[in-house]
Short mmCIF file of C-alpha atoms and ligand atoms in Angstrom, two decimals:
data_model
loop_
_atom_site.label_atom_id
_atom_site.label_comp_id
_atom_site.label_asym_id
_atom_site.label_seq_id
_atom_site.Cartn_x
_atom_site.Cartn_y
_atom_site.Cartn_z
CA MET A 1 10.82 -39.78 -17.32
CA TYR A 2 12.10 -36.35 -18.29
CA SER A 3 10.29 -33.34 -16.87
CA HIS A 4 10.43 -31.50 -20.15
CA SER A 5 9.03 -28.32 -18.64
CA LYS A 6 12.49 -27.67 -17.13
CA VAL A 7 14.41 -27.66 -20.44
CA ASP A 8 13.81 -25.98 -23.77
CA SER A 9 12.97 -28.19 -26.74
CA ILE A 10 15.44 -29.36 -29.40
CA LYS A 11 14.86 -30.16 -33.06
CA ILE A 12 16.65 -32.29 -35.65
CA VAL A 13 18.12 -30.15 -38.43
CA GLY A 14 20.19 -32.71 -40.28
CA LEU A 15 20.27 -36.46 -40.75
CA GLY A 16 22.84 -38.78 -42.30
CA LYS A 17 23.49 -42.50 -42.64
CA CYS A 18 26.28 -44.85 -43.75
CA LEU A 19 25.89 -48.48 -44.66
CA PRO A 20 28.76 -50.77 -45.69
CA LYS A 21 28.66 -51.76 -49.40
CA ARG A 22 28.97 -55.53 -48.79
CA ILE A 23 25.60 -57.35 -48.66
CA LEU A 24 25.30 -60.70 -46.86
CA THR A 25 22.06 -62.43 -48.00
CA ASN A 26 20.11 -65.24 -46.38
CA LEU A 27 21.35 -67.48 -49.20
CA ASP A 28 24.92 -66.64 -48.19
CA LEU A 29 24.13 -67.59 -44.59
CA GLU A 30 22.72 -70.96 -45.80
CA LYS A 31 26.35 -71.76 -46.82
CA MET A 32 27.70 -70.76 -43.40
CA VAL A 33 25.34 -72.35 -40.87
CA ASP A 34 22.47 -74.88 -40.79
CA THR A 35 19.63 -72.47 -41.72
CA SER A 36 17.42 -71.62 -44.69
CA GLU A 37 16.35 -68.41 -46.49
CA ASP A 38 12.75 -69.42 -45.71
CA TRP A 39 13.33 -69.85 -41.94
CA ILE A 40 15.15 -66.50 -41.64
CA THR A 41 12.54 -64.61 -43.64
CA THR A 42 9.54 -66.13 -41.92
CA ARG A 43 10.92 -65.82 -38.39
CA THR A 44 12.60 -62.50 -38.59
CA GLY A 45 11.63 -60.58 -41.83
CA ILE A 46 15.34 -60.13 -42.61
CA LYS A 47 16.42 -60.70 -46.23
CA GLU A 48 19.91 -59.26 -46.12
CA ARG A 49 22.26 -57.25 -44.00
CA ARG A 50 25.35 -55.06 -44.55
CA ILE A 51 28.72 -56.25 -43.27
CA VAL A 52 31.94 -54.23 -43.17
CA ASP A 53 35.12 -55.33 -44.89
CA LYS A 54 37.71 -53.45 -42.76
CA GLU A 55 35.75 -50.48 -41.51
CA TYR A 56 35.12 -49.86 -37.80
CA ALA A 57 32.51 -47.87 -35.87
CA SER A 58 34.19 -44.42 -36.17
CA ILE A 59 34.58 -44.71 -39.97
CA LEU A 60 30.85 -45.35 -40.54
CA GLY A 61 29.92 -42.87 -37.79
CA SER A 62 32.10 -40.10 -39.33
CA ASP A 63 30.63 -40.58 -42.75
CA ALA A 64 27.05 -40.44 -41.41
CA SER A 65 28.02 -37.40 -39.25
CA LEU A 66 29.44 -35.39 -42.16
CA LYS A 67 26.28 -35.99 -44.17
CA ALA A 68 24.13 -34.85 -41.26
CA LEU A 69 26.23 -31.75 -40.69
CA LYS A 70 26.11 -30.85 -44.40
CA ARG A 71 22.29 -31.08 -44.37
CA ALA A 72 22.24 -28.99 -41.19
CA SER A 73 24.62 -26.39 -42.73
CA ILE A 74 26.81 -26.56 -39.66
CA LYS A 75 30.60 -26.73 -40.02
CA PRO A 76 32.41 -29.47 -38.05
CA LYS A 77 34.44 -26.82 -36.16
CA ASP A 78 31.12 -25.30 -34.82
CA VAL A 79 29.89 -28.63 -33.32
CA GLU A 80 29.80 -28.24 -29.52
CA LEU A 81 28.95 -31.78 -28.44
CA ILE A 82 29.25 -35.27 -29.91
CA ILE A 83 27.44 -38.24 -28.31
CA VAL A 84 27.96 -41.64 -29.89
CA ALA A 85 25.71 -44.56 -28.96
CA THR A 86 27.55 -47.85 -29.54
CA ILE A 87 28.16 -51.27 -28.02
CA THR A 88 30.88 -51.96 -30.61
CA PRO A 89 33.28 -48.99 -30.08
CA ASP A 90 36.55 -48.81 -31.99
CA THR A 91 38.34 -49.36 -28.64
CA GLN A 92 37.22 -49.62 -25.01
CA PHE A 93 38.81 -46.19 -24.68
CA PRO A 94 39.27 -43.67 -26.09
CA SER A 95 35.62 -43.33 -26.86
CA THR A 96 34.40 -43.65 -30.49
CA ALA A 97 33.24 -40.06 -30.14
CA CYS A 98 36.88 -39.01 -29.81
CA TYR A 99 37.78 -40.69 -33.08
CA ILE A 100 34.83 -39.16 -34.85
CA GLN A 101 35.72 -35.73 -33.48
CA LYS A 102 39.25 -36.11 -34.96
CA ASP A 103 38.10 -37.59 -38.24
CA ILE A 104 35.54 -34.88 -39.05
CA GLY A 105 37.53 -31.99 -37.57
CA ALA A 106 35.12 -31.07 -34.74
CA LYS A 107 37.95 -29.76 -32.61
CA ASN A 108 35.74 -27.60 -30.35
CA ALA A 109 33.30 -30.40 -29.32
CA ALA A 110 32.89 -32.20 -25.98
CA VAL A 111 32.85 -35.95 -26.66
CA LEU A 112 31.35 -39.04 -25.03
CA ASP A 113 29.98 -42.52 -25.81
CA VAL A 114 26.74 -43.96 -24.49
CA SER A 115 26.23 -47.72 -23.93
CA ALA A 116 22.55 -48.60 -24.04
CA ALA A 117 22.49 -51.32 -26.69
CA CYS A 118 19.56 -51.05 -29.12
CA ALA A 119 18.08 -48.15 -27.15
CA GLY A 120 21.37 -46.24 -27.37
CA PHE A 121 20.32 -43.73 -29.97
CA VAL A 122 17.19 -42.72 -28.01
CA TYR A 123 19.27 -42.48 -24.80
CA ALA A 124 21.84 -40.35 -26.66
CA LEU A 125 19.02 -38.09 -27.93
CA GLY A 126 17.80 -37.79 -24.28
CA LEU A 127 21.26 -36.61 -23.16
CA ALA A 128 21.49 -34.18 -26.08
CA TRP A 129 18.07 -32.83 -25.16
CA SER A 130 19.02 -32.14 -21.56
CA LEU A 131 22.38 -30.60 -22.48
CA VAL A 132 21.29 -28.54 -25.49
CA GLY A 133 17.80 -27.83 -24.22
CA GLY A 134 19.36 -26.97 -20.82
CA GLY A 135 21.51 -24.31 -22.46
CA PHE A 136 24.91 -25.97 -21.91
CA TYR A 137 25.61 -26.37 -25.64
CA LYS A 138 24.26 -24.71 -28.79
CA ASN A 139 24.13 -27.94 -30.81
CA ALA A 140 24.93 -31.63 -30.62
CA LEU A 141 25.81 -34.31 -33.05
CA VAL A 142 24.10 -37.56 -32.01
CA VAL A 143 25.40 -40.75 -33.67
CA GLY A 144 24.45 -44.46 -33.51
CA SER A 145 27.25 -46.58 -35.02
CA GLU A 146 27.64 -50.37 -34.80
CA ILE A 147 29.83 -53.08 -36.18
CA LEU A 148 27.80 -55.98 -34.76
CA SER A 149 29.57 -58.37 -37.16
CA SER A 150 32.64 -57.94 -34.88
CA ILE A 151 30.81 -59.51 -31.91
CA THR A 152 28.64 -62.02 -33.82
CA ASP A 153 29.40 -65.72 -33.52
CA TRP A 154 29.31 -66.80 -37.13
CA LYS A 155 28.92 -70.42 -36.01
CA ASP A 156 25.77 -69.72 -33.97
CA ARG A 157 22.69 -69.94 -36.25
CA SER A 158 20.35 -68.58 -33.61
CA THR A 159 22.14 -65.18 -33.57
CA CYS A 160 24.27 -64.73 -36.69
CA ILE A 161 21.25 -64.40 -38.95
CA LEU A 162 20.03 -61.30 -37.06
CA PHE A 163 22.74 -58.70 -37.03
CA GLY A 164 24.32 -56.16 -39.35
CA ASP A 165 26.55 -53.12 -39.44
CA GLY A 166 25.71 -49.47 -40.05
CA ALA A 167 25.60 -45.95 -38.72
CA GLY A 168 23.11 -43.04 -38.52
CA ALA A 169 23.58 -39.50 -37.25
CA CYS A 170 21.57 -36.39 -36.59
CA VAL A 171 22.27 -32.75 -35.59
CA VAL A 172 20.13 -31.14 -32.93
CA VAL A 173 19.72 -27.48 -32.02
CA PRO A 174 17.33 -25.61 -29.65
CA ALA A 175 13.70 -25.35 -30.80
CA LYS A 176 10.61 -23.32 -29.95
CA PRO A 177 8.33 -24.69 -27.22
CA SER A 178 5.73 -27.31 -28.43
CA SER A 179 7.89 -28.17 -31.44
CA GLY A 180 10.70 -30.69 -31.98
CA MET A 181 11.22 -33.04 -28.99
CA LEU A 182 7.97 -33.14 -27.05
CA GLY A 183 8.60 -35.95 -24.63
CA MET A 184 10.86 -38.87 -23.73
CA TYR A 185 10.58 -42.02 -21.64
CA LEU A 186 13.73 -44.03 -20.72
CA GLY A 187 13.99 -47.14 -18.60
CA GLY A 188 15.84 -50.35 -17.89
CA ASP A 189 15.96 -53.55 -15.77
CA GLY A 190 19.34 -55.06 -14.96
CA ASN A 191 17.63 -58.21 -13.61
CA PHE A 192 17.42 -59.36 -17.19
CA ALA A 193 21.12 -58.75 -17.99
CA ASP A 194 21.80 -62.37 -18.89
CA LEU A 195 19.18 -62.53 -21.65
CA LEU A 196 21.41 -60.60 -24.03
CA ILE A 197 25.08 -60.26 -23.11
CA LEU A 198 28.59 -60.13 -24.40
CA PRO A 199 30.04 -62.11 -21.46
CA ALA A 200 33.80 -61.58 -21.72
CA GLY A 201 36.27 -58.75 -22.38
CA GLY A 202 35.20 -56.45 -19.51
CA SER A 203 36.48 -56.23 -15.95
CA ARG A 204 34.17 -59.06 -14.85
CA LEU A 205 35.71 -61.61 -17.24
CA PRO A 206 38.84 -60.14 -18.87
CA ALA A 207 40.06 -61.60 -22.16
CA ALA A 208 41.99 -64.84 -21.69
CA ASN A 209 42.71 -68.00 -23.65
CA GLN A 210 39.76 -69.69 -21.98
CA THR A 211 37.27 -66.91 -22.81
CA VAL A 212 38.31 -67.08 -26.45
CA LYS A 213 38.08 -70.88 -26.50
CA LYS A 214 34.60 -70.73 -24.95
CA ARG A 215 33.53 -68.14 -27.54
CA LEU A 216 32.57 -65.67 -24.77
CA HIS A 217 33.51 -62.63 -26.81
CA TYR A 218 30.40 -63.08 -28.91
CA ILE A 219 26.73 -62.08 -28.36
CA LYS A 220 24.80 -64.64 -26.29
CA MET A 221 21.04 -64.25 -26.58
CA GLN A 222 17.90 -65.94 -25.24
CA GLY A 223 15.81 -64.87 -28.19
CA ASN A 224 12.51 -66.43 -27.17
CA GLU A 225 12.37 -64.76 -23.75
CA LEU A 226 13.48 -61.44 -25.24
CA PHE A 227 10.82 -61.58 -27.91
CA LYS A 228 7.91 -61.56 -25.42
CA ILE A 229 9.43 -58.83 -23.22
CA ALA A 230 10.28 -56.68 -26.29
CA VAL A 231 6.67 -56.57 -27.52
CA ARG A 232 5.27 -55.68 -24.07
CA ILE A 233 7.86 -53.05 -23.29
CA MET A 234 7.82 -51.36 -26.68
CA VAL A 235 4.04 -51.02 -26.51
CA GLU A 236 4.23 -49.62 -22.97
CA CYS A 237 7.02 -47.17 -23.91
CA ALA A 238 5.11 -45.77 -26.88
CA GLN A 239 1.91 -45.47 -24.90
CA LYS A 240 3.57 -43.79 -21.84
CA VAL A 241 5.42 -41.20 -23.90
CA LEU A 242 2.37 -40.38 -26.01
CA LYS A 243 0.22 -39.98 -22.88
CA LYS A 244 2.85 -37.78 -21.32
CA CYS A 245 2.58 -35.47 -24.39
CA GLY A 246 -1.18 -35.44 -24.22
CA LEU A 247 -1.40 -37.42 -27.49
CA LYS A 248 -3.38 -40.50 -28.57
CA ASN A 249 -2.11 -43.38 -30.70
CA SER A 250 -4.18 -42.04 -33.58
CA ASP A 251 -2.20 -38.76 -33.44
CA LEU A 252 0.93 -40.65 -34.45
CA ASP A 253 2.02 -40.14 -38.05
CA LEU A 254 5.05 -42.47 -38.00
CA LEU A 255 6.34 -45.04 -35.52
CA ILE A 256 10.06 -45.77 -36.01
CA PRO A 257 10.57 -48.90 -33.97
CA HIS A 258 13.88 -50.68 -33.26
CA GLN A 259 14.37 -53.19 -36.06
CA ALA A 260 15.06 -56.41 -34.21
CA ASN A 261 12.39 -58.70 -35.76
CA LEU A 262 9.53 -58.00 -38.12
CA ARG A 263 7.21 -60.14 -35.99
CA ILE A 264 8.03 -57.87 -32.96
CA ILE A 265 7.34 -54.79 -35.05
CA ASN A 266 4.04 -56.15 -36.35
CA ALA A 267 2.90 -57.24 -32.87
CA VAL A 268 3.69 -53.83 -31.47
CA ALA A 269 1.87 -52.10 -34.33
CA LYS A 270 -1.17 -54.31 -33.86
CA ARG A 271 -1.38 -53.64 -30.11
CA LEU A 272 -1.06 -49.92 -30.73
CA ASN A 273 -3.73 -50.07 -33.46
CA LEU A 274 -1.49 -48.66 -36.09
CA THR A 275 -1.79 -49.16 -39.86
CA GLN A 276 1.18 -50.31 -41.97
CA GLU A 277 1.53 -46.75 -43.28
CA GLN A 278 2.15 -45.51 -39.70
CA VAL A 279 5.11 -47.85 -39.15
CA PHE A 280 8.52 -47.59 -40.67
CA VAL A 281 10.26 -50.87 -41.55
CA ASN A 282 13.65 -51.44 -43.12
CA ILE A 283 14.75 -54.62 -41.28
CA HIS A 284 14.56 -56.62 -44.49
CA LYS A 285 17.57 -54.70 -45.85
CA TYR A 286 19.75 -54.26 -42.80
CA GLY A 287 18.83 -56.67 -40.01
CA ASN A 288 19.35 -55.55 -36.39
CA MET A 289 22.08 -52.84 -36.14
CA SER A 290 21.45 -52.14 -32.46
CA SER A 291 21.80 -48.38 -31.72
CA ALA A 292 22.23 -47.65 -35.49
CA SER A 293 18.85 -49.21 -36.30
CA THR A 294 16.65 -46.33 -35.11
CA ALA A 295 19.24 -43.74 -36.34
CA VAL A 296 19.32 -45.24 -39.88
CA ALA A 297 15.57 -45.76 -39.98
CA LEU A 298 14.90 -42.14 -38.99
CA CYS A 299 17.25 -40.91 -41.67
CA GLU A 300 15.81 -43.24 -44.31
CA ALA A 301 12.18 -42.34 -43.39
CA TYR A 302 13.07 -38.72 -43.86
CA GLU A 303 14.87 -39.34 -47.17
CA GLN A 304 11.86 -41.28 -48.46
CA GLY A 305 9.49 -38.42 -47.73
CA ARG A 306 7.73 -40.39 -45.02
CA ILE A 307 8.23 -37.51 -42.52
CA LYS A 308 6.73 -34.07 -43.22
CA LYS A 309 6.66 -30.78 -41.34
CA GLY A 310 4.22 -30.98 -38.41
CA ASP A 311 4.23 -34.83 -38.30
CA ILE A 312 4.27 -36.64 -34.94
CA VAL A 313 7.14 -39.16 -35.03
CA VAL A 314 7.78 -41.63 -32.26
CA LEU A 315 11.08 -43.50 -31.85
CA ASP A 316 10.61 -46.71 -29.87
CA ALA A 317 13.63 -48.88 -28.89
CA PHE A 318 14.44 -51.86 -26.73
CA GLY A 319 17.67 -53.84 -26.18
CA GLY A 320 20.15 -55.72 -24.05
CA GLY A 321 20.44 -54.55 -20.47
CA LEU A 322 17.53 -54.58 -20.55
CA VAL A 323 17.03 -51.01 -21.64
CA TRP A 324 14.32 -49.16 -23.44
CA GLY A 325 13.46 -45.70 -24.59
CA SER A 326 10.83 -43.86 -26.51
CA CYS A 327 10.51 -40.20 -27.65
CA VAL A 328 7.96 -38.08 -29.42
CA ILE A 329 9.16 -35.54 -32.05
CA LYS A 330 6.95 -32.97 -33.67
CA TRP A 331 8.80 -32.49 -36.94
CA THR A 332 9.69 -28.91 -37.79
N1 ACO B 1 17.71 -71.53 -38.83
C1 ACO B 1 16.92 -72.59 -38.64
N2 ACO B 1 16.48 -72.98 -37.43
C2 ACO B 1 16.80 -72.20 -36.39
C3 ACO B 1 17.62 -71.06 -36.52
C4 ACO B 1 18.07 -70.75 -37.78
N3 ACO B 1 18.88 -69.66 -38.03
N4 ACO B 1 17.78 -70.51 -35.28
C5 ACO B 1 17.11 -71.28 -34.41
N5 ACO B 1 16.51 -72.29 -35.12
C6 ACO B 1 15.68 -73.37 -34.58
C7 ACO B 1 15.91 -73.62 -33.07
O1 ACO B 1 17.00 -74.46 -32.85
C8 ACO B 1 14.63 -74.20 -32.69
O2 ACO B 1 14.60 -75.57 -33.03
P1 ACO B 1 13.94 -76.69 -32.07
O3 ACO B 1 12.47 -76.29 -31.92
O4 ACO B 1 14.20 -77.95 -32.73
O5 ACO B 1 14.64 -76.50 -30.74
C9 ACO B 1 13.53 -73.51 -33.55
O6 ACO B 1 14.34 -72.94 -34.67
C10 ACO B 1 12.79 -72.39 -32.87
O7 ACO B 1 13.75 -71.58 -32.21
P2 ACO B 1 13.32 -70.28 -31.43
O8 ACO B 1 14.51 -69.69 -30.72
O9 ACO B 1 12.12 -70.60 -30.55
O10 ACO B 1 12.83 -69.33 -32.62
P3 ACO B 1 12.06 -67.99 -32.53
O11 ACO B 1 10.80 -68.07 -33.31
O12 ACO B 1 11.94 -67.47 -31.12
O13 ACO B 1 12.97 -67.00 -33.29
C11 ACO B 1 14.55 -65.22 -32.87
C12 ACO B 1 14.28 -66.73 -32.85
C13 ACO B 1 14.47 -64.80 -34.30
C14 ACO B 1 15.92 -64.92 -32.32
C15 ACO B 1 13.47 -64.50 -32.03
O14 ACO B 1 13.32 -65.12 -30.78
C16 ACO B 1 13.82 -63.03 -31.81
O15 ACO B 1 13.86 -62.18 -32.70
N6 ACO B 1 14.00 -62.61 -30.52
C17 ACO B 1 14.11 -61.18 -30.09
C18 ACO B 1 15.42 -60.64 -30.36
C19 ACO B 1 15.51 -59.23 -29.72
O16 ACO B 1 14.52 -58.50 -29.60
N7 ACO B 1 16.64 -58.80 -29.32
C20 ACO B 1 16.70 -57.56 -28.56
C21 ACO B 1 17.33 -56.49 -29.26
S1 ACO B 1 18.88 -56.93 -29.88
C22 ACO B 1 20.08 -55.98 -29.02
O17 ACO B 1 19.88 -55.43 -28.01
C23 ACO B 1 21.49 -56.07 -29.59
#
């Protein structure tokens, strides 16, 4: 838990998003695996997702970043820090942040990637808060960019229906006390690592003929187990961070939850006593885009006029690791 009395606040001054043009519908998936439009809609709330043709994480991330910078009226050369949350980087190294820096012309920025699966964007915001709020940098570009289609097993019906590609970005700068970022809660539990994992390709199990044959370069997920933990943790996260800020559930104007499953979102909303108007949902259009989900949802909520000045907005994310994170933003 951050002790936010030690750092100044930050605020978001620009948002951007980039979704690939190609749409993969549930009906398309019916032709690929043994599933049905009805099963996918009922069990997940997903209707369609976006899938890249040839783009990779830095391409979507750069596009979203340029839009966010334009809205923030900050030139790329004036960006001081770029943090990219991704579990599908262009390459293991250099970081995707390096490629984005080059592509957008942010030649004066420090650059790094963050790996915290679906909670990556909230973790990246946490880092930006400590570094910009702590006075090390004047601004930061925070990006969530994922090409989950590149690690999805298109023969596994239990996972391939869930994921999509996309990117979201925001620009943060210092803010006055009691505005912008009010509080943050981050956590994790490595004991549950096997519930959601990309088994091969790292130093533990380097790429080899056998790992490819065994399809170990794709996401493996125990969905049922994750579902229960996700609901419990997301409720706890939101409650802890609101309490830390001296706020009640009823003070919340908009919850932006990670978009993994509509049933998870509805269960979380119910336990937090929130109305439909207090919860942002776009999973039907994009599926689960891991770190990009909350980034795109925040951008879309803003574009749709769902966030106004003075609103209390809570981001609430959970993902493979396990990792989780929640933050409260008083919109300025
Ligand atoms: N089409 C039709 N039937 C299917 C499909 C499919 N696509 N997938 C699974 N089934 C079948 C199963 O085989 C099973 O059949 P059986 O009863 O004959 O064995 C039945 O449907 C029920 O399967 P469950 O796995 O129990 O289905 P469930 O209701 O749990 O839904 C789902 C599965 C959608 C994956 C859900 O568990 C879920 O969303 N879990 C959470 C995912 C999550 O939160 N991930 C974390 C973030 S992601 C990240 O970090 C990248």
